[in-house]
Coordinates of C-alpha atoms and ligand atoms in Angstrom, one line a residue:
X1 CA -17.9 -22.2 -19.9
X2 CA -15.1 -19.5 -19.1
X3 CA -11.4 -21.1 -18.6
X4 CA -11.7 -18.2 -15.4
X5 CA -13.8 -15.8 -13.7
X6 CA -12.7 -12.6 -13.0
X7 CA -14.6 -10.4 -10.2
X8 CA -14.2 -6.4 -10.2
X9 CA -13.2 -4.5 -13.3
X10 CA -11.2 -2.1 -11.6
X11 CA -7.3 -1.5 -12.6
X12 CA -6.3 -4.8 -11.0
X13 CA -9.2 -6.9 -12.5
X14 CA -9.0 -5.3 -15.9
X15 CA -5.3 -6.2 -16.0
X16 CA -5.8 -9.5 -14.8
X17 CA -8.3 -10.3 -17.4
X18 CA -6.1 -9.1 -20.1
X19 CA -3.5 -11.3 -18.8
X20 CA -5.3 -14.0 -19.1
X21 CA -7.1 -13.6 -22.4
X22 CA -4.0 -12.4 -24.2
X23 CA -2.5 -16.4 -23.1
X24 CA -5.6 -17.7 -24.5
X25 CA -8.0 -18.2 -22.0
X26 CA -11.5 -17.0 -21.6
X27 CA -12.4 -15.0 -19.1
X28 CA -16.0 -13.5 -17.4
X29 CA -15.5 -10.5 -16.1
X30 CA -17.7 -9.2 -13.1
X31 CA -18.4 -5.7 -12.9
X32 CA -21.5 -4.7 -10.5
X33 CA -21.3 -1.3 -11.6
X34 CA -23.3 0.3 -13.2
X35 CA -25.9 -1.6 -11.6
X36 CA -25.0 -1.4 -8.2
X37 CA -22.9 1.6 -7.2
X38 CA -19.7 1.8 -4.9
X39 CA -19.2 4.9 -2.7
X40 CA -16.6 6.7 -4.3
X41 CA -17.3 5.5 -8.8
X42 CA -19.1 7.2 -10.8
X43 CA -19.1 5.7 -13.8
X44 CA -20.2 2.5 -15.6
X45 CA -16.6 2.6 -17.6
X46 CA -13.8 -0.2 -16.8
X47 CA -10.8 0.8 -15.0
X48 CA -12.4 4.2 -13.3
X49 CA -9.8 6.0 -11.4
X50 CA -11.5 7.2 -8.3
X51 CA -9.3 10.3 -6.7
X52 CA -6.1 11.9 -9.0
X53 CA -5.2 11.4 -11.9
X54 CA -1.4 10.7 -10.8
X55 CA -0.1 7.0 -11.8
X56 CA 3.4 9.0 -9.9
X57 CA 6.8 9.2 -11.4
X58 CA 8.1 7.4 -14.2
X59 CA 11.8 8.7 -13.5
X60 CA 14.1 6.1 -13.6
X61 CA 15.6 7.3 -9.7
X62 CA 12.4 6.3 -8.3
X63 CA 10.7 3.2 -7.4
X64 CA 7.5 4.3 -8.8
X65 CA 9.4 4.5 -12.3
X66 CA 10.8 0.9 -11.7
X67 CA 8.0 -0.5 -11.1
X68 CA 6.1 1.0 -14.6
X69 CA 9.2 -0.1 -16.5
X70 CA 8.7 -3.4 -14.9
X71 CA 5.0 -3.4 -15.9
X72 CA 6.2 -2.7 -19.0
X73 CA 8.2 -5.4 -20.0
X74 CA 5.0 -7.7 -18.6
X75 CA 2.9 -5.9 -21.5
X76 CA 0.5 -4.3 -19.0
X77 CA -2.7 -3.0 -20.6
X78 CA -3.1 -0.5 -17.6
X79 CA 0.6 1.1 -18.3
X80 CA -0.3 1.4 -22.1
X81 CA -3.6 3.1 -21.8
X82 CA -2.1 5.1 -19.5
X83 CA 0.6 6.1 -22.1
X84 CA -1.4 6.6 -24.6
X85 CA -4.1 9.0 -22.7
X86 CA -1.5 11.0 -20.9
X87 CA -1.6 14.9 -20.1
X88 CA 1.6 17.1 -18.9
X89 CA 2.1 16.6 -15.3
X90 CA 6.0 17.4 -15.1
X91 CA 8.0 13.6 -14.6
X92 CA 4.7 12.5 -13.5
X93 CA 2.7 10.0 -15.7
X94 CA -0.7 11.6 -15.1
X95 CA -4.0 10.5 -17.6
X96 CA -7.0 12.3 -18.4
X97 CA -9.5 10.0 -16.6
X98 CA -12.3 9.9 -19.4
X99 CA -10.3 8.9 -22.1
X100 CA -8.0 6.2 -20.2
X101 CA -11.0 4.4 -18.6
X102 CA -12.5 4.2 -22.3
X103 CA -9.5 2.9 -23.5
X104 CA -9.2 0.3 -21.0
X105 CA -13.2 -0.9 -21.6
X106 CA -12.6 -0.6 -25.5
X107 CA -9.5 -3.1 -25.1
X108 CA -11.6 -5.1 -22.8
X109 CA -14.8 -5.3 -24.1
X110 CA -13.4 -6.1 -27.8
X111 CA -11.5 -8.8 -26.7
X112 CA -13.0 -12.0 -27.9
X113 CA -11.4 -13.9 -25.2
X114 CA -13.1 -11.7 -22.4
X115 CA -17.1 -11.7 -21.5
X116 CA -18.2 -8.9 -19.4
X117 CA -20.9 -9.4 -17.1
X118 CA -22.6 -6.6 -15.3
X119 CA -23.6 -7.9 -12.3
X120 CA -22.7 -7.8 -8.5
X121 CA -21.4 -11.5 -7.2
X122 CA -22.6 -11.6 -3.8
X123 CA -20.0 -15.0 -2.9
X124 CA -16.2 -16.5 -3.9
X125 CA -16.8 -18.0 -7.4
X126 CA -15.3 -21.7 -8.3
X127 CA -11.7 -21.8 -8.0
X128 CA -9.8 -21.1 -10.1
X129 CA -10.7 -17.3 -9.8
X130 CA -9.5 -13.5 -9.6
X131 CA -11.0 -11.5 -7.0
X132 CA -10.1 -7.9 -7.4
X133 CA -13.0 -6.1 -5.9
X134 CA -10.9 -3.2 -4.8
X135 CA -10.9 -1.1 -1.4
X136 CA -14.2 -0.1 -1.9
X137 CA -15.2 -4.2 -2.3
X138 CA -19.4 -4.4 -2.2
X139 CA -20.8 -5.6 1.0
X140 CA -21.9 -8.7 0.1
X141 CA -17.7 -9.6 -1.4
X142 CA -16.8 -8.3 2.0
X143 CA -19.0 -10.8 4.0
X144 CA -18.0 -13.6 1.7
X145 CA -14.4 -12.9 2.2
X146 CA -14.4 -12.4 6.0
X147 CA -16.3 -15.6 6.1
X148 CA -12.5 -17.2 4.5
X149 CA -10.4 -14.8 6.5
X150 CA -12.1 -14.0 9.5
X151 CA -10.0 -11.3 11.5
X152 CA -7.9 -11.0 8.7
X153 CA -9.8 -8.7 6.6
X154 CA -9.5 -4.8 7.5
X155 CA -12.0 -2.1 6.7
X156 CA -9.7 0.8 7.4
X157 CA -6.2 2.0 7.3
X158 CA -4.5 3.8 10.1
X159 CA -1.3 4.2 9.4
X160 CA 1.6 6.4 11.0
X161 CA 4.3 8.0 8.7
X162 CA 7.7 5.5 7.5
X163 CA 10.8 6.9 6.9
X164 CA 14.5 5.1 5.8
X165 CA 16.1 3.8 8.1
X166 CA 19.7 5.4 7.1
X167 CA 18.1 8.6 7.1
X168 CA 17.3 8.8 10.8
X169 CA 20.0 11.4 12.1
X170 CA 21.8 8.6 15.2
X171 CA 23.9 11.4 16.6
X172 CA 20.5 12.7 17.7
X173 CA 18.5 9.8 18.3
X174 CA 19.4 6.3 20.4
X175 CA 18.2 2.9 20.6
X176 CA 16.5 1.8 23.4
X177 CA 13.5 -0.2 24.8
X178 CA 11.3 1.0 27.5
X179 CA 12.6 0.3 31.4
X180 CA 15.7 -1.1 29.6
X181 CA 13.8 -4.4 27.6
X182 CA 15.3 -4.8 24.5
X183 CA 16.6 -2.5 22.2
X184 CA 13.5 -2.7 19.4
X185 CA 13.0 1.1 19.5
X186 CA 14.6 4.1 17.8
X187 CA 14.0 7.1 20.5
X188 CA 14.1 10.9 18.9
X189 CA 14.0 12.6 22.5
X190 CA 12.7 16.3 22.4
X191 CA 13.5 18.9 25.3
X192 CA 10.4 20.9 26.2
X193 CA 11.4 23.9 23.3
X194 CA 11.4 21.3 20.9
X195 CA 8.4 19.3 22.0
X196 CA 6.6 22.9 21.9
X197 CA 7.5 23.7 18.8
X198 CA 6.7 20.5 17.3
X199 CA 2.8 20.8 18.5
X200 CA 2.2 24.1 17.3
X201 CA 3.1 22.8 13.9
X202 CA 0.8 19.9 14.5
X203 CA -1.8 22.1 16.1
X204 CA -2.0 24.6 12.3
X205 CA -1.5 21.4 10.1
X206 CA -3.8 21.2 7.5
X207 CA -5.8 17.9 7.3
X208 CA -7.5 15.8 4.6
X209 CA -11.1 16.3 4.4
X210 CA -12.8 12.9 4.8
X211 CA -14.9 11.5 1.3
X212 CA -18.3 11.4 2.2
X213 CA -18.5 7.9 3.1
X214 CA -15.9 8.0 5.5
X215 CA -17.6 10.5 8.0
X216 CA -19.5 9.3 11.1
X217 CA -17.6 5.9 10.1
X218 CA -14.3 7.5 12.0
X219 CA -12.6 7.0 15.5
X220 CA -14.3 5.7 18.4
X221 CA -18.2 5.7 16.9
X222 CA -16.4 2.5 15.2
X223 CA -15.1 -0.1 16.7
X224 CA -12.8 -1.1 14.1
X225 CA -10.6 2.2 14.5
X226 CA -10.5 2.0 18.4
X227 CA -6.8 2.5 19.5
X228 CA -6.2 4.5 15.9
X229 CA -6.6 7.7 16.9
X230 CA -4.4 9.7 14.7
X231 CA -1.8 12.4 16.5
X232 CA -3.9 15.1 15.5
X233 CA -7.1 14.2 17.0
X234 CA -4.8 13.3 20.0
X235 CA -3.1 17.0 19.9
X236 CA -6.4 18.6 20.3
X237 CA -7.0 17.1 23.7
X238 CA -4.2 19.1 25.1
X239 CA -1.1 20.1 25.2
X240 CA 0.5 16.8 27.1
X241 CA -1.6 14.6 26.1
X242 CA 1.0 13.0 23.3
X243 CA 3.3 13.4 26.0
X244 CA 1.5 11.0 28.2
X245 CA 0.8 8.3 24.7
X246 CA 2.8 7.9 22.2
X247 CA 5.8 10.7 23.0
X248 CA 6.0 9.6 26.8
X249 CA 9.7 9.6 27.9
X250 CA 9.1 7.8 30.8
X251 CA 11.9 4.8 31.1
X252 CA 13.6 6.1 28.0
X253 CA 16.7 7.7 29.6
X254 CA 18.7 9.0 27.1
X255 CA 22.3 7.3 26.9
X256 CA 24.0 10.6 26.9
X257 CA 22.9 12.6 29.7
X258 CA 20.9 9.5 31.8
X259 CA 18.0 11.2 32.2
X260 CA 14.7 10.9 31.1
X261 CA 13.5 13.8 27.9
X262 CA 11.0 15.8 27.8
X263 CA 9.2 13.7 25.6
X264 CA 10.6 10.9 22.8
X265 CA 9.0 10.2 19.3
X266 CA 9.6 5.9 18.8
X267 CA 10.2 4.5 16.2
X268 CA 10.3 0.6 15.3
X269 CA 11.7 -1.6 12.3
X270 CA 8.4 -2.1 9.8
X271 CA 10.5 -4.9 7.4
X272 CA 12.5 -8.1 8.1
X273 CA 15.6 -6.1 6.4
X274 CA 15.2 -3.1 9.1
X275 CA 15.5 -1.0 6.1
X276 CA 11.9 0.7 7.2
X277 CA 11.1 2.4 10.5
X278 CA 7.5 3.5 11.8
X279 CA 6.7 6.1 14.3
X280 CA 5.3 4.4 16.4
X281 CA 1.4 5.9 17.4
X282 CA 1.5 8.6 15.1
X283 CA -1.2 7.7 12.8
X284 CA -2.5 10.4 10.8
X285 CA -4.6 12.1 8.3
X286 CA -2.8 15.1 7.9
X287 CA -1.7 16.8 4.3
X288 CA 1.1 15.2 3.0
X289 CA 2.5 18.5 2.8
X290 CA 2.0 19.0 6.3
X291 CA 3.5 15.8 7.2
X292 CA 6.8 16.3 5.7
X293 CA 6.9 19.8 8.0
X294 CA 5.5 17.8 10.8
X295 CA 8.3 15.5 11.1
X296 CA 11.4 18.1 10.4
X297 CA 10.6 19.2 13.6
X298 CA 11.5 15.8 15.2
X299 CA 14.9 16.2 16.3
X300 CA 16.6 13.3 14.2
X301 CA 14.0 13.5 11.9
X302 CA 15.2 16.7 10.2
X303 CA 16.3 15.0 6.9
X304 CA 14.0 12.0 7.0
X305 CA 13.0 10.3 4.0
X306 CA 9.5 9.5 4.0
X307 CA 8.8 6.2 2.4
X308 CA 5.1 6.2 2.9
X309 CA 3.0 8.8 4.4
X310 CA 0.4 8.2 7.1
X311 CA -3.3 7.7 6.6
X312 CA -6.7 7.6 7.6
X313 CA -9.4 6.0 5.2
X314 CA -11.7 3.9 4.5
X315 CA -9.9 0.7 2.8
X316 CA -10.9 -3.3 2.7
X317 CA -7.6 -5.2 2.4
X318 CA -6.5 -8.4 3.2
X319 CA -3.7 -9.2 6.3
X320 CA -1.5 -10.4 3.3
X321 CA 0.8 -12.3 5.5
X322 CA -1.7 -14.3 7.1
X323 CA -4.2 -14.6 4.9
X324 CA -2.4 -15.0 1.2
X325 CA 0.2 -17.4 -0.2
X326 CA 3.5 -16.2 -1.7
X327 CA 1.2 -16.4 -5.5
X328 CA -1.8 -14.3 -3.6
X329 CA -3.7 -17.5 -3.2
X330 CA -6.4 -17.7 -0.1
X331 CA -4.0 -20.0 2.0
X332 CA -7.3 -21.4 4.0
X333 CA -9.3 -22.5 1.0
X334 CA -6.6 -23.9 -0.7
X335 CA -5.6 -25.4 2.6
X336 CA -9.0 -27.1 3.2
X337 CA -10.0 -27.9 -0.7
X338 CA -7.3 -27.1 -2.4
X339 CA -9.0 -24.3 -4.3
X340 CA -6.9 -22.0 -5.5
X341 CA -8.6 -18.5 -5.0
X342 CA -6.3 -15.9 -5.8
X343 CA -6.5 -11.6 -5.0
X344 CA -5.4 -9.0 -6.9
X345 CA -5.3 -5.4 -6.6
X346 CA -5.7 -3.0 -3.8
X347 CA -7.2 -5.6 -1.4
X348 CA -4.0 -7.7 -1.3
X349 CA -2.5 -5.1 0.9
X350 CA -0.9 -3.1 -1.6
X351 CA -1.6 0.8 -1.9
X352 CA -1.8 3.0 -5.1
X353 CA -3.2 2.7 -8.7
X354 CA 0.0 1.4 -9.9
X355 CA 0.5 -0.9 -7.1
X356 CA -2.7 -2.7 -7.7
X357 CA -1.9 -2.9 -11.5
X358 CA 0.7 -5.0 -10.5
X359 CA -0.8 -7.2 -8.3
X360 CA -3.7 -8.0 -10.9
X361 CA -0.9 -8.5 -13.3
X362 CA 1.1 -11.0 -11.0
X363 CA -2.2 -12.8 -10.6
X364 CA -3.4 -13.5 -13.6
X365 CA 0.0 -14.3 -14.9
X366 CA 0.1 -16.9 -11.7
X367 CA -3.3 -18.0 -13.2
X368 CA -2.8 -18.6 -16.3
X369 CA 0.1 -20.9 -15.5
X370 CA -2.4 -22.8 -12.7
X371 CA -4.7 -23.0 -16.0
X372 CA -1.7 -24.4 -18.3
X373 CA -0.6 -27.0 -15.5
X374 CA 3.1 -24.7 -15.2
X375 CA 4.5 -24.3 -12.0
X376 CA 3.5 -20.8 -10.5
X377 CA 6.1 -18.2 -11.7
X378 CA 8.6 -17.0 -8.6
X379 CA 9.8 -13.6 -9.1
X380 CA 12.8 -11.6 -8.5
X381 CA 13.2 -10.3 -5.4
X382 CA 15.0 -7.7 -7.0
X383 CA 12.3 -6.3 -8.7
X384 CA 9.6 -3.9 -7.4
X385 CA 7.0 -6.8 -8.3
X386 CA 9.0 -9.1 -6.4
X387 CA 9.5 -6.5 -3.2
X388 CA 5.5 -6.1 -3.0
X389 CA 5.3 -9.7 -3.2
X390 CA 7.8 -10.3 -0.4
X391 CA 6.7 -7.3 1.8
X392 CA 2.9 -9.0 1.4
X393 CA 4.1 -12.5 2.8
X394 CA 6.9 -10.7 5.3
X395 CA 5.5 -11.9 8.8
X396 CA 8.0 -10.6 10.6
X397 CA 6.0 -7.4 10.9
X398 CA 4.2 -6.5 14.2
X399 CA 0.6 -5.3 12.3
X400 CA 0.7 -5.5 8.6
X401 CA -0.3 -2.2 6.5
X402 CA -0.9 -1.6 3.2
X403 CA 2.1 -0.4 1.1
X404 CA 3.1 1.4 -2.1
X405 CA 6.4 0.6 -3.7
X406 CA 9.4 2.5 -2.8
X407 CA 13.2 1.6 -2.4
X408 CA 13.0 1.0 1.7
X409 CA 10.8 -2.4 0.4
X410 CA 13.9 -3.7 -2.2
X411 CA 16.7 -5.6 -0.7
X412 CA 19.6 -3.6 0.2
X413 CA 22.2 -3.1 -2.3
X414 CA 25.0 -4.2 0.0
X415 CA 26.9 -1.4 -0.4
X416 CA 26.8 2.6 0.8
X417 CA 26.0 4.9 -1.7
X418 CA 25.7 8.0 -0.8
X419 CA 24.6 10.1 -3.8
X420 CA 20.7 9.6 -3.9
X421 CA 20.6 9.6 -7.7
X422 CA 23.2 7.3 -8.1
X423 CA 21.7 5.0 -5.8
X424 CA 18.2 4.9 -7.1
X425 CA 19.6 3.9 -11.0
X426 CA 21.5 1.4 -9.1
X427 CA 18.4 -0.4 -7.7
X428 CA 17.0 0.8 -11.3
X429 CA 19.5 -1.4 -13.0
X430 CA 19.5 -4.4 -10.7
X431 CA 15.7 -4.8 -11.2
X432 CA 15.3 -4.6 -14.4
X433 CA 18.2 -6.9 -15.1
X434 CA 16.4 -9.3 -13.2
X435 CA 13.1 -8.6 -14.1
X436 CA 14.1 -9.0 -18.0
X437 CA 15.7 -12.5 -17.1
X438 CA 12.7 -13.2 -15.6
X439 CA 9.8 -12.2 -18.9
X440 CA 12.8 -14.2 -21.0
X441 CA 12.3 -17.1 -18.5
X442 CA 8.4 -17.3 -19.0
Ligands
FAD501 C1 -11.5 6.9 -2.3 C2 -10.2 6.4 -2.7 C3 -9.3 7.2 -3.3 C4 -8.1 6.7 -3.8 N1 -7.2 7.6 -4.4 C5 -6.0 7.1 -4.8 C6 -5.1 8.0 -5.5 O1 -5.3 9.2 -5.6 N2 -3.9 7.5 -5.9 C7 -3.6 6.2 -5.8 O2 -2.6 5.8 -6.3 N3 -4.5 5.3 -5.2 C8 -5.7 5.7 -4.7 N4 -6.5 4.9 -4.1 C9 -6.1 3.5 -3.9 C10 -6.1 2.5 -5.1 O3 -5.0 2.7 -5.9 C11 -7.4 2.6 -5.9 O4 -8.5 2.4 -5.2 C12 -7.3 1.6 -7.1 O5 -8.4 1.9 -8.0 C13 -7.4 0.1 -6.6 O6 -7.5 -0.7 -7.8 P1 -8.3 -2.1 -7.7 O7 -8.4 -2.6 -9.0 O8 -7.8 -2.9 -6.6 O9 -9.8 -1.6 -7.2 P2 -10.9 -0.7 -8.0 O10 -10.2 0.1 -9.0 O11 -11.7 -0.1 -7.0 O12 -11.8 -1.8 -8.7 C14 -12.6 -2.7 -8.1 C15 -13.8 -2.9 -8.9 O13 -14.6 -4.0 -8.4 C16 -16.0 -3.7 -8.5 N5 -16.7 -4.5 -7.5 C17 -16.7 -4.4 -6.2 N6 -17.4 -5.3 -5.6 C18 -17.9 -6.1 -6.6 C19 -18.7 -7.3 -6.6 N7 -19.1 -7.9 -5.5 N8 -19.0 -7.8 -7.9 C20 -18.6 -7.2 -9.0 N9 -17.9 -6.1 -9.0 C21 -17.5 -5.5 -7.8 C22 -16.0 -2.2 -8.3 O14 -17.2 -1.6 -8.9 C23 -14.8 -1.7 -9.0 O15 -15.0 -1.4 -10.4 C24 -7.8 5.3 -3.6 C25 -8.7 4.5 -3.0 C26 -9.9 5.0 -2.6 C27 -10.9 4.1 -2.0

C-alpha cells in the first residue's frame, strides 16, 4: 500500500510526487496518458509542456525570478530539470521540451519511492491524496470534482487585462461609482477623438488563434462563456457598441468638467490590498503584443503596468477561495469526513508552468507533513509562494480568476520607491529572507 496517491503527472503532480518520495513516502503516481489522450499532449513522457517552451524570467527584478529562487531553495525537481535542459532565450529560462520532460520521467520513474501507474482514475482517490490533473483535467476527474465543488469548478477563463494600481495616471483618471454609488470604480474617460482612436487599434489587433479544441466550444454556442464576450468580438458589432457596455459614460460625470465623457474605460480593485485593478468588461483574447498597444491608448493608461494579460481559453480550475483551504485542501470533504483532499497545479487557480510547480510543491510538502502527523506548514506572506497562496484563499474578490505571480499579488512594501529596479530587488530580498527562515524552519 502507497503512503499517498498522486493523480496527473503533469509539472504540479511530478513535483508533488518528488516531494513526497524524497521525505520518505511512497507514492502511486497516476498518469492516463498514454492510454487515454488529453486535447492539447502529445506524448507519453512525464511533465510534457504543452505550448512554449518559456518557464519566464529568472532576473532577480521580477517576480517570475522570485518565485524560481524560491523553488529553489524548496529543491524543486521541476526548477532543476529545467536548469539542466536549458537553451538560450535571453534572461528567460527556456528548456528544450524533449529533453526536460525525459529528465523529469527519468527522476520519477527511477525513484524507488514512486510507482507509476498508467491509467486514467475516473473518481477522488482515498484521502490523503494529490490531485493535479491539470487545465486540461479528463472528463471523468472533471465530473468527480464538480460532484465536490459544484459551481465552483470553471471550464474556461475569460479574463480582462490587470494593471498596478500606482501606475494608473489619476491626473487623468477619477474615482467614481455609477449615478454617484460608492466610489468602487477607477474611470479613464475618453472624448470622442480618443475613444476613436482607441477602436481602430482594437479593430487591426491581431488575435490568438484558438487550439483546436477550443473552437465551436467559444461564446454564446456555450453556456459557460455567456456574458464573456471579449471586447474584440464586442468591437466588431459596431462602432458604439462598447460605448453602450462596458465604456458607457452614462452617470459617470467627470469631476472636472461635470459632464458626462464620451465614453469611460472602469476599472475595479482585483486584491484585498487594492494593489491590482481590472478593467472592468474587457475580456480578451487578443496578442499580448496587441494588448499592451491596446491599452496606451486609454487615456490614464498610457504607462500602465500590466500585471496579467487578458485571456480566452479553455481552462478547468477550481474557485480557490471557495472551494480550497489555506493548504489547498477540498474544504467540503474535509468539512463533511474530514478527508483531506488536496489540489495542486494549474487547477488550483493558479496560471503558468511555474506557477503550478509551485502549487504541486506546496502540496506535497503540506502532505507529507499530514502523513508525519506535523502541523501543516504556513508560509510567508512575503514570499511569491506565500502571495499565490493568499491571492487563492483572498475572498474579498468580486469573481476569482486564475493568476500568475507578479509583484501587484506581494504585500506592499510600505514605502514609495520609485526606481522600478530598485523596487523589484527590494521585494527580491524581503522574500527570500523570509522564505530561507522559513526552509530553515522545516
Ligand atoms: C493549451 C494550453 C497551453 C498552455 N500554455 C502555457 C504556456 O505557454 N506557458 C505557461 O506558463 N502556461 C501555459 N499553460 C498553463 C499551465 O501552465 C500548463 O497547463 C501546465 O502544464 C499546468 O501544469 P499542471 O501540472 O497543473 O497540469 P498538466 O501539466 O496538464 O498535467 C496534468 C496531467 O494530468 C493528467 N491527467 C488528467 N486527467 C487525468 C486522470 N483522470 N487520471 C490520470 N491522469 C490524468 C494529464 O494527462 C497530464 O499529464 C497552458 C495551458 C494549456 C491548457
Amino acid at each position: 500500500m502507497p503512503n499517498i496517491v498522486v493523480v496527473g503527472g503533469g509539472l504540479a503532480g511530478s513535483e508533488a510526487s518528488w516531494q513526497l518520495a524524497k521525505r520518505g513516502f511512497s507514492v502511486d503516481l497516476y498518469e492516463m496518458r498514454p492510454f487515454v489522450e488529453s486535447a492539447a499532449h502529445s506524448t507519453a513522457q512525464l511533465a510534457e509542456v504543452v505550448c512554449s517552451n518559456s518557464f519566464g524570467g529568472e532576473s532577480e527584478e521580477s517576480a517570475a525570478g522570485i518565485l524560481k529562487a524560491e523553488l529553489a531553495l524548496g529543491g524543486s525537481l521541476i526548477l532543476d530539470c529545467a536548469h539542466i535542459s536549458r537553451v538560450p532565450a535571453g534572461g528567460a529560462l527556456a528548456v528544450d521540451r524533449d529533453k526536460f520532460a525525459e529528465l523529469v520521467s527519468a527522476h520519477i520513474e527511477s525513484n524507488p519511492n514512486i510507482r507509476v501507474i498508467r491509467t486514467e482514475v475516473m473518481d477522488i482517490p482515498s484521502a490523503p491524496c494529490v490531485i493535479a490533473t491539470g487545465p486540461l483535467s479528463s472528463t471523468a476527474m472533471t465530473k468527480a470534482l464538480r460532484a465536490r465543488v459544484g459551481d465552483y469548478l470553471s471550464f474556461f477563463d475569460a479574463v480582462a487585462p490587470i494593471v498596478t494600481r500606482e501606475s494608473i495616471n489619476m491626473e487623468k483618471a477619477y474615482i467614481a461609482g455609477r449615478y454617484g454609488r460608492g466610489n468602487d470604480y477607477i474611470n479613464c474617460p475618453m472624448n470622442k477623438e480618443e475613444y476613436l482612436a482607441f477602436y481602430e487599434c482594437l479593430a487591426g489587433a491581431e488575435r490568438v488563434v484558438p487550439h483546436s479544441f477550443e473552437r465551436g466550444m467559444r461564446f454564446s454556442e456555450d453556456s459557460y462563456f455567456e456574458g464573456c464576450m471579449p471586447i474584440e468580438e464586442m468591437a466588431s458589432r459596431g462602432l458604439d457598441t462598447l460605448r453602450f457596455g462596458p465604456m458607457k459614460p452614462v452617470g459617470l460625470p467627470d469631476p472636472r468638467t461635470g459632464r458626462e465623457p464620451y465614453a469611460a474605460a472602469q476599472l475595479r480593485a482585483d486584491n484585498r490590498e487594492g494593489t491590482l485593478f481590472n478593467l472592468v468588461g474587457f475580456q480578451t483574447g487578443l496578442k499580448w503584443g496587441a494588448q499592451e498597444r491596446l491599452l496606451k491608448t486609454i487615456p490614464a493608461l498610457e504607462n500602465a503596468d500590466i500585471a496579467r494579460f487578458g485571456v480566452m481559453h479553455r481552462n478547468i480550475y477550481v474557485n480557490a477561495p471557495e472551494a480550497l483551504d489555506e493548504h489547498l485542501r477540498l474544504k467540503k470533504l474535509l468539512s463533511e469526513s474530514g478527508e483531506s483532499v488536496f489540489l495542486a497545479g494549474q487547477i488550483t487557480g493558479v496560471e503558468g508552468y511555474m506557477e503550478s510547480t509551485a502549487m504541486g510543491l506546496v502540496a506535497g510538502l503540506n502532505a507529507a507533513c499530514l502523513l508525519s502527523g506535523a502541523p501543516l506548514p504556513v508560509w510567508p506572506p512575503e514570499s511569491a509562494i506565500g502571495s499565490l497562496l493568499r491571492y487563492l484563499n483572498d475572498n474579498t474578490a468580486k469573481s476569482f480568476q486564475p493568476m500568475n505571480t507578479n509583484l501587484g499579488i506581494f504585500p506592499p512594501l510600505g514605502q514609495k520607491v520609485k526606481n522600478k529596479k530598485l523596487k523589484a530587488k527590494m521585494f527580491y530580498d524581503r522574500s527570500l529572507s523570509a522564505s530561507k527562515a522559513f526552509w530553515e524552519s522545516m
